[in-house]
């Protein structure tokens, strides 16, 4: 577990270090086009002679900013909708369930691709597109959990004592669903990192000169025979972060559910 | 029968909502979609012509009525780039995407069934950890990275397989592997989990007690029931598969719907973008409705 937490921590540190890179990542060195690693840049140089290591840090920054924004916004919006829908019930709940079903009707990345297509490229639009897709899973989870908690004794007791709806939801229901939501958020980080890189790979996400691991892979594929490090470096970074976030989510879920047999 | 009607009602509602959202997509384009499509240098006459062709000069409710009127006749509009009906373009490309999806599905099943069974039968021991480790790796490898890496190894270094396209005889191998890996990984986990759940059922003890060999007990009796939940997941995973197909097609220059979608987005050919989104989503919705219906037919426990 320490290994995976360490990778996530390293990801954060890389992103912070990205702010210290400054213009170093943009420095074009024409004598080093597609050059293999040397002592100045451990990961070699890209097609414009820019150091890949420095660009990797900027990519880490992009993916961290996108992942944190997407997961926190989706969780906030989704949980709020799910809580209220499950708690209030009735026609509002039926309506919310319908809306969730319609959003789930779009296959995986396709809705995000469509949203990115209409909104146009850019970091903010990637975040918006992924939140539009992402809130649904939190809403569904929060609603299901709230439904099962709604008539539990402690909630009924709180209501009998005259607690308001807001207080009941925030103090008596929300704390009990935080753990499963946390697991979902952990998987959400992995999903957001992959989706951002995927959109950028398709040319629908982060645009040059800004860096993303996805767009680095996209550019690198053109020079794969002479400079495979352009594809390998960002891909490995991406895979390790996704693996770590997934592993964390798995671990957390197993800890929560004592009945589960599978890991 | 009433269950079937209910399913059909839900299906119709979902298709209506999906169609409406895709219709509204064009109106979400920031600013004037016509200006975006034609670029900055277009003159007012061209803009007015395109506006009229797309019906954007009419009030929104009229456009909406037209949209559905055309849709119900199978008319998805005309491509701005190809000057062809969108439906014809999609028809040409659809074959390739279906082919790729079916191949990837087959590969995933071929890999996931034995691996999942193997892991479940050795639950908690090293084959289990190994299979689950491989599966976690499979879920975590992005296909836009797996694809280029496979090309690097098998096409560029070893020279065994073509880099891209569909013409060469073995061109389908690498796209299939790329698209199928994540699905195989998820299915392995599902097969393992649902097999573990039925392994302790009484009917399997009975099957063993009457002297059936282990092979028959597992593959006939246990898997028969264990695969039911897997079928549902398979339907849902088709969505991920179709999304992944977009990326895989771009990586391998595979002339399917995904590549058409991405090209059309870059060309701001919005009628094609809308058409592809609509067709792919409708296919996904239909397959899922079919899976759900099959599920209720196959499992007597959920039959009303």
Tab-separated table of C-alpha atoms in Angstrom, chain B:
chain	number	residue	atom	x	y	z
B	1	UNK	CA	-45.882	-9.379	-21.370
B	2	UNK	CA	-46.390	-6.294	-19.202
B	3	UNK	CA	-42.719	-6.482	-18.291
B	4	UNK	CA	-41.855	-6.361	-21.984
B	5	UNK	CA	-44.135	-3.353	-22.478
B	6	UNK	CA	-42.516	-1.609	-19.523
B	7	UNK	CA	-39.060	-2.247	-20.946
B	8	UNK	CA	-40.178	-0.942	-24.342
B	9	UNK	CA	-41.598	2.179	-22.688
B	10	UNK	CA	-38.355	2.859	-20.863
B	11	UNK	CA	-36.444	2.234	-24.085
B	12	UNK	CA	-38.582	4.727	-25.996
B	13	UNK	CA	-38.131	7.338	-23.268
B	14	UNK	CA	-34.346	6.911	-23.195
B	15	UNK	CA	-34.091	7.113	-26.983
B	16	UNK	CA	-36.221	10.268	-26.967
B	17	UNK	CA	-34.050	11.880	-24.272
B	18	UNK	CA	-30.830	10.913	-26.058
B	19	UNK	CA	-32.132	12.300	-29.350
B	20	UNK	CA	-33.160	15.545	-27.662
B	21	UNK	CA	-29.796	15.982	-25.939
B	22	UNK	CA	-27.943	15.391	-29.201
B	23	UNK	CA	-30.256	17.944	-30.872
B	24	UNK	CA	-29.436	20.488	-28.158
B	25	UNK	CA	-25.695	19.810	-28.601
B	26	UNK	CA	-25.458	22.145	-31.578
B	27	UNK	CA	-27.044	24.910	-29.519
B	28	UNK	CA	-24.439	24.520	-26.794
B	29	UNK	CA	-21.681	25.664	-29.154
B	30	UNK	CA	-20.430	28.937	-27.689
B	31	UNK	CA	-21.311	31.843	-29.960
B	32	UNK	CA	-22.762	31.301	-33.431
B	33	UNK	CA	-22.380	27.683	-34.626
B	34	UNK	CA	-22.522	28.801	-38.267
B	35	UNK	CA	-19.593	31.188	-37.762
B	36	UNK	CA	-17.676	28.430	-35.969
B	37	UNK	CA	-18.313	25.930	-38.772
B	38	UNK	CA	-17.398	28.240	-41.641
B	39	UNK	CA	-14.445	29.894	-39.950
B	40	UNK	CA	-13.613	33.564	-39.538
B	41	UNK	CA	-13.314	34.542	-43.188
B	42	UNK	CA	-16.779	33.459	-44.338
B	43	UNK	CA	-19.001	36.093	-45.903
B	44	UNK	CA	-22.558	36.844	-44.850
B	45	UNK	CA	-24.141	35.167	-47.890
B	46	UNK	CA	-22.466	31.823	-47.198
B	47	UNK	CA	-23.358	32.099	-43.532
B	48	UNK	CA	-27.005	32.743	-44.386
B	49	UNK	CA	-27.018	29.794	-46.820
B	50	UNK	CA	-25.636	27.391	-44.234
B	51	UNK	CA	-27.981	28.762	-41.602
B	52	UNK	CA	-30.878	28.017	-43.913
B	53	UNK	CA	-29.532	24.556	-44.800
B	54	UNK	CA	-29.248	23.624	-41.150
B	55	UNK	CA	-32.595	25.265	-40.397
B	56	UNK	CA	-30.966	27.466	-37.781
B	57	UNK	CA	-32.929	30.508	-39.027
B	58	UNK	CA	-36.150	28.975	-37.772
B	59	UNK	CA	-37.456	29.150	-34.211
B	60	UNK	CA	-36.129	26.465	-31.870
B	61	UNK	CA	-39.387	24.503	-31.627
B	62	UNK	CA	-39.630	24.297	-35.430
B	63	UNK	CA	-36.066	22.998	-35.619
B	64	UNK	CA	-36.935	20.453	-32.973
B	65	UNK	CA	-39.989	19.228	-34.867
B	66	UNK	CA	-37.947	18.999	-38.077
B	67	UNK	CA	-35.138	17.162	-36.249
B	68	UNK	CA	-37.490	14.430	-35.114
B	69	UNK	CA	-39.387	14.374	-38.393
B	70	UNK	CA	-36.161	13.756	-40.290
B	71	UNK	CA	-34.782	11.356	-37.703
B	72	UNK	CA	-37.833	9.124	-37.875
B	73	UNK	CA	-37.326	8.881	-41.637
B	74	UNK	CA	-33.682	7.923	-41.123
B	75	UNK	CA	-32.454	11.303	-42.339
B	76	UNK	CA	-29.509	12.519	-40.257
B	77	UNK	CA	-28.779	15.592	-42.364
B	78	UNK	CA	-25.924	16.300	-44.760
B	79	UNK	CA	-22.215	16.452	-44.058
B	80	UNK	CA	-20.708	19.893	-44.568
B	81	UNK	CA	-17.361	18.433	-45.577
B	82	UNK	CA	-18.281	15.386	-47.653
B	83	UNK	CA	-21.491	16.852	-49.155
B	84	UNK	CA	-23.149	13.483	-48.622
B	85	UNK	CA	-26.009	12.336	-46.424
B	86	UNK	CA	-24.714	11.628	-42.921
B	87	UNK	CA	-26.612	8.340	-42.802
B	88	UNK	CA	-24.705	7.037	-45.849
B	89	UNK	CA	-21.347	8.056	-44.356
B	90	UNK	CA	-22.186	6.305	-41.117
B	91	UNK	CA	-23.345	3.212	-42.975
B	92	UNK	CA	-19.965	2.960	-44.732
B	93	UNK	CA	-17.987	3.231	-41.491
B	94	UNK	CA	-20.266	1.284	-39.171
B	95	UNK	CA	-19.101	-2.077	-40.522
B	96	UNK	CA	-15.526	-1.465	-39.403
B	97	UNK	CA	-16.476	-0.427	-35.887
B	98	UNK	CA	-18.793	-3.412	-35.438
B	99	UNK	CA	-16.058	-5.711	-36.741
B	100	UNK	CA	-13.515	-4.274	-34.309
B	101	UNK	CA	-15.933	-4.394	-31.367
B	102	UNK	CA	-16.898	-8.017	-32.049
B	103	UNK	CA	-13.255	-9.079	-32.388
B	104	UNK	CA	-12.307	-7.309	-29.157
B	105	UNK	CA	-15.280	-8.862	-27.377
B	106	UNK	CA	-14.300	-12.322	-28.581
B	107	UNK	CA	-10.697	-11.829	-27.516
B	108	UNK	CA	-11.799	-10.564	-24.094
B	109	UNK	CA	-14.072	-13.573	-23.543
B	110	UNK	CA	-11.418	-16.055	-24.681
B	111	UNK	CA	-8.974	-14.588	-22.200
B	112	UNK	CA	-11.282	-13.738	-19.308
B	113	UNK	CA	-13.193	-17.008	-18.965
B	114	UNK	CA	-10.218	-19.345	-18.374
B	115	UNK	CA	-8.317	-16.744	-16.346
B	116	UNK	CA	-11.308	-15.922	-14.143
B	117	UNK	CA	-12.124	-19.602	-13.542
B	118	UNK	CA	-8.476	-20.350	-12.775
B	119	UNK	CA	-8.350	-17.461	-10.281
B	120	UNK	CA	-11.606	-18.475	-8.592
B	121	UNK	CA	-10.562	-22.114	-8.209
B	122	UNK	CA	-7.323	-21.014	-6.546
B	123	UNK	CA	-8.826	-18.128	-4.578
B	124	UNK	CA	-6.396	-16.648	-2.114
B	125	UNK	CA	-3.360	-18.422	-3.531
B	126	UNK	CA	-0.747	-17.309	-6.035
B	127	UNK	CA	-2.692	-17.974	-9.298
B	128	UNK	CA	-5.418	-15.751	-7.900
B	129	UNK	CA	-3.012	-12.938	-7.013
B	130	UNK	CA	-1.336	-13.274	-10.398
B	131	UNK	CA	-4.631	-13.154	-12.335
B	132	UNK	CA	-5.877	-10.222	-10.279
B	133	UNK	CA	-2.580	-8.403	-10.698
B	134	UNK	CA	-2.696	-8.866	-14.469
B	135	UNK	CA	-6.312	-7.742	-14.455
B	136	UNK	CA	-5.521	-4.581	-12.474
B	137	UNK	CA	-2.730	-3.820	-14.909
B	138	UNK	CA	-5.154	-4.339	-17.802
B	139	UNK	CA	-7.670	-1.882	-16.375
B	140	UNK	CA	-4.988	0.703	-15.716
B	141	UNK	CA	-3.219	0.695	-19.087
B	142	UNK	CA	-4.736	3.460	-21.194
B	143	UNK	CA	-5.479	2.102	-24.682
B	144	UNK	CA	-3.964	5.164	-26.347
B	145	UNK	CA	-0.692	4.078	-24.782
B	146	UNK	CA	-1.043	0.313	-25.146
B	147	UNK	CA	-1.713	0.770	-28.879
B	148	UNK	CA	1.478	2.712	-29.676
B	149	UNK	CA	3.547	0.381	-27.466
B	150	UNK	CA	2.180	-2.680	-29.296
B	151	UNK	CA	2.964	-0.992	-32.618
B	152	UNK	CA	6.480	-0.249	-31.356
B	153	UNK	CA	7.129	-3.886	-30.417
B	154	UNK	CA	5.271	-5.925	-32.999
B	155	UNK	CA	5.354	-3.653	-36.030
B	156	UNK	CA	8.469	-1.511	-35.765
B	157	UNK	CA	10.927	-3.710	-33.884
B	158	UNK	CA	9.805	-7.228	-34.758
B	159	UNK	CA	8.115	-6.360	-38.057
B	160	UNK	CA	5.482	-9.067	-37.600
B	161	UNK	CA	2.327	-7.009	-37.975
B	162	UNK	CA	1.246	-3.966	-39.985
B	163	UNK	CA	1.367	-0.574	-38.266
B	164	UNK	CA	-2.109	0.600	-39.212
B	165	UNK	CA	-4.958	0.538	-41.697
B	166	UNK	CA	-7.281	-2.374	-42.541
B	167	UNK	CA	-5.915	-3.640	-45.854
B	168	UNK	CA	-3.072	-5.875	-44.694
B	169	UNK	CA	-4.069	-9.459	-43.782
B	170	UNK	CA	-3.286	-9.324	-40.043
B	171	UNK	CA	-4.120	-5.658	-39.552
B	172	UNK	CA	-6.911	-6.504	-37.114
B	173	UNK	CA	-4.662	-8.160	-34.521
B	174	UNK	CA	-3.187	-5.136	-32.762
B	175	UNK	CA	-6.418	-3.069	-32.675
B	176	UNK	CA	-8.223	-6.098	-31.244
B	177	UNK	CA	-5.627	-6.556	-28.498
B	178	UNK	CA	-5.627	-2.839	-27.731
B	179	UNK	CA	-9.386	-2.552	-27.442
B	180	UNK	CA	-9.983	-5.924	-25.808
B	181	UNK	CA	-7.447	-5.764	-22.978
B	182	UNK	CA	-9.389	-3.500	-20.618
B	183	UNK	CA	-12.593	-5.463	-21.205
B	184	UNK	CA	-10.767	-8.759	-20.618
B	185	UNK	CA	-9.419	-7.385	-17.347
B	186	UNK	CA	-12.856	-6.325	-16.082
B	187	UNK	CA	-14.496	-9.568	-17.210
B	188	UNK	CA	-11.832	-11.667	-15.475
B	189	UNK	CA	-12.708	-10.005	-12.180
B	190	UNK	CA	-16.420	-10.461	-12.811
B	191	UNK	CA	-16.103	-14.148	-13.747
B	192	UNK	CA	-13.963	-14.792	-10.685
B	193	UNK	CA	-16.295	-12.944	-8.304
B	194	UNK	CA	-19.528	-14.501	-9.534
B	195	UNK	CA	-18.012	-17.999	-9.758
B	196	UNK	CA	-16.839	-17.668	-6.145
B	197	UNK	CA	-20.380	-16.823	-5.149
B	198	UNK	CA	-21.942	-19.952	-6.676
B	199	UNK	CA	-19.109	-22.346	-5.760
B	200	UNK	CA	-20.564	-22.944	-2.304
B	201	UNK	CA	-24.135	-23.527	-3.464
B	202	UNK	CA	-25.822	-26.804	-2.620
B	203	UNK	CA	-26.496	-27.810	-6.198
B	204	UNK	CA	-22.778	-27.925	-6.909
B	205	UNK	CA	-22.218	-30.132	-3.888
B	206	UNK	CA	-24.916	-32.397	-5.277
B	207	UNK	CA	-23.257	-32.444	-8.696
B	208	UNK	CA	-19.961	-33.412	-7.104
B	209	UNK	CA	-21.616	-35.973	-4.850
B	210	UNK	CA	-23.146	-37.799	-7.773
B	211	UNK	CA	-19.663	-38.265	-9.125
B	212	UNK	CA	-19.457	-35.750	-11.954
B	213	UNK	CA	-15.889	-34.875	-12.858
B	214	UNK	CA	-14.657	-31.456	-11.667
B	215	UNK	CA	-14.456	-30.213	-15.287
B	216	UNK	CA	-18.166	-30.794	-15.874
B	217	UNK	CA	-19.132	-29.380	-12.466
B	218	UNK	CA	-17.272	-26.148	-13.106
B	219	UNK	CA	-17.821	-25.513	-16.804
B	220	UNK	CA	-21.410	-26.768	-17.089
B	221	UNK	CA	-23.063	-26.419	-13.722
B	222	UNK	CA	-21.234	-23.578	-11.986
B	223	UNK	CA	-20.510	-21.317	-14.965
B	224	UNK	CA	-24.048	-21.679	-16.285
B	225	UNK	CA	-25.287	-19.684	-13.336
B	226	UNK	CA	-22.198	-17.635	-12.672
B	227	UNK	CA	-22.272	-16.155	-16.173
B	228	UNK	CA	-25.693	-14.550	-15.748
B	229	UNK	CA	-24.442	-11.467	-13.887
B	230	UNK	CA	-21.469	-11.394	-16.259
B	231	UNK	CA	-23.869	-11.005	-19.198
B	232	UNK	CA	-25.362	-7.871	-17.646
B	233	UNK	CA	-21.938	-6.409	-17.012
B	234	UNK	CA	-20.972	-7.271	-20.557
B	235	UNK	CA	-23.860	-5.176	-21.853
B	236	UNK	CA	-22.827	-2.234	-19.694
B	237	UNK	CA	-19.168	-2.626	-20.608
B	238	UNK	CA	-20.095	-2.337	-24.265
B	239	UNK	CA	-20.303	1.408	-23.601
B	240	UNK	CA	-16.689	1.503	-22.454
B	241	UNK	CA	-15.816	-0.637	-25.452
B	242	UNK	CA	-17.472	1.800	-27.873
B	243	UNK	CA	-15.766	4.768	-26.188
B	244	UNK	CA	-12.447	2.938	-26.348
B	245	UNK	CA	-13.060	2.132	-30.000
B	246	UNK	CA	-12.882	5.865	-30.779
B	247	UNK	CA	-9.341	6.039	-29.411
B	248	UNK	CA	-8.263	2.678	-30.842
B	249	UNK	CA	-9.488	3.635	-34.298
B	250	UNK	CA	-7.526	6.874	-34.164
B	251	UNK	CA	-4.368	5.062	-33.016
B	252	UNK	CA	-4.527	2.474	-35.798
B	253	UNK	CA	-6.053	4.610	-38.529
B	254	UNK	CA	-9.004	2.180	-38.542
B	255	UNK	CA	-11.732	3.683	-40.765
B	256	UNK	CA	-14.627	3.218	-38.332
B	257	UNK	CA	-17.165	5.519	-36.714
B	258	UNK	CA	-14.757	6.694	-34.011
B	259	UNK	CA	-12.299	8.018	-36.520
B	260	UNK	CA	-15.131	9.654	-38.454
B	261	UNK	CA	-16.247	11.307	-35.212
B	262	UNK	CA	-12.835	12.718	-34.323
B	263	UNK	CA	-12.136	13.880	-37.902
B	264	UNK	CA	-15.526	15.548	-38.052
B	265	UNK	CA	-14.988	17.311	-34.729
B	266	UNK	CA	-11.725	18.710	-36.067
B	267	UNK	CA	-13.489	19.815	-39.261
B	268	UNK	CA	-16.399	21.256	-37.248
B	269	UNK	CA	-18.689	19.072	-39.339
B	270	UNK	CA	-21.364	19.110	-36.651
B	271	UNK	CA	-24.112	17.206	-38.500
B	272	UNK	CA	-21.754	14.196	-38.723
B	273	UNK	CA	-20.741	14.595	-35.066
B	274	UNK	CA	-24.389	14.567	-34.034
B	275	UNK	CA	-25.168	11.632	-36.292
B	276	UNK	CA	-22.338	9.460	-34.968
B	277	UNK	CA	-23.136	10.264	-31.325
B	278	UNK	CA	-26.775	9.420	-31.947
B	279	UNK	CA	-26.171	6.140	-33.769
B	280	UNK	CA	-23.543	4.857	-31.339
B	281	UNK	CA	-25.604	5.784	-28.287
B	282	UNK	CA	-28.775	4.303	-29.754
B	283	UNK	CA	-26.935	1.057	-30.502
B	284	UNK	CA	-25.637	0.939	-26.941
B	285	UNK	CA	-29.094	1.630	-25.463
B	286	UNK	CA	-30.688	-1.051	-27.650
B	287	UNK	CA	-28.069	-3.668	-26.756
B	288	UNK	CA	-28.530	-2.949	-23.064
B	289	UNK	CA	-32.302	-3.211	-23.304
B	290	UNK	CA	-31.836	-6.512	-25.114
B	291	UNK	CA	-29.438	-7.801	-22.432
B	292	UNK	CA	-31.897	-6.868	-19.715
B	293	UNK	CA	-34.714	-8.609	-21.521
B	294	UNK	CA	-32.572	-11.711	-22.126
B	295	UNK	CA	-31.597	-11.709	-18.493
B	296	UNK	CA	-35.196	-11.809	-17.329
B	297	UNK	CA	-35.826	-14.645	-19.801
B	298	UNK	CA	-32.792	-16.670	-18.750
B	299	UNK	CA	-32.977	-16.377	-15.005
B	300	UNK	CA	-36.219	-17.797	-13.606
B	301	UNK	CA	-35.532	-16.033	-10.317
B	302	UNK	CA	-36.070	-12.570	-11.789
B	303	UNK	CA	-38.918	-13.650	-14.084
B	304	UNK	CA	-42.081	-12.031	-12.728
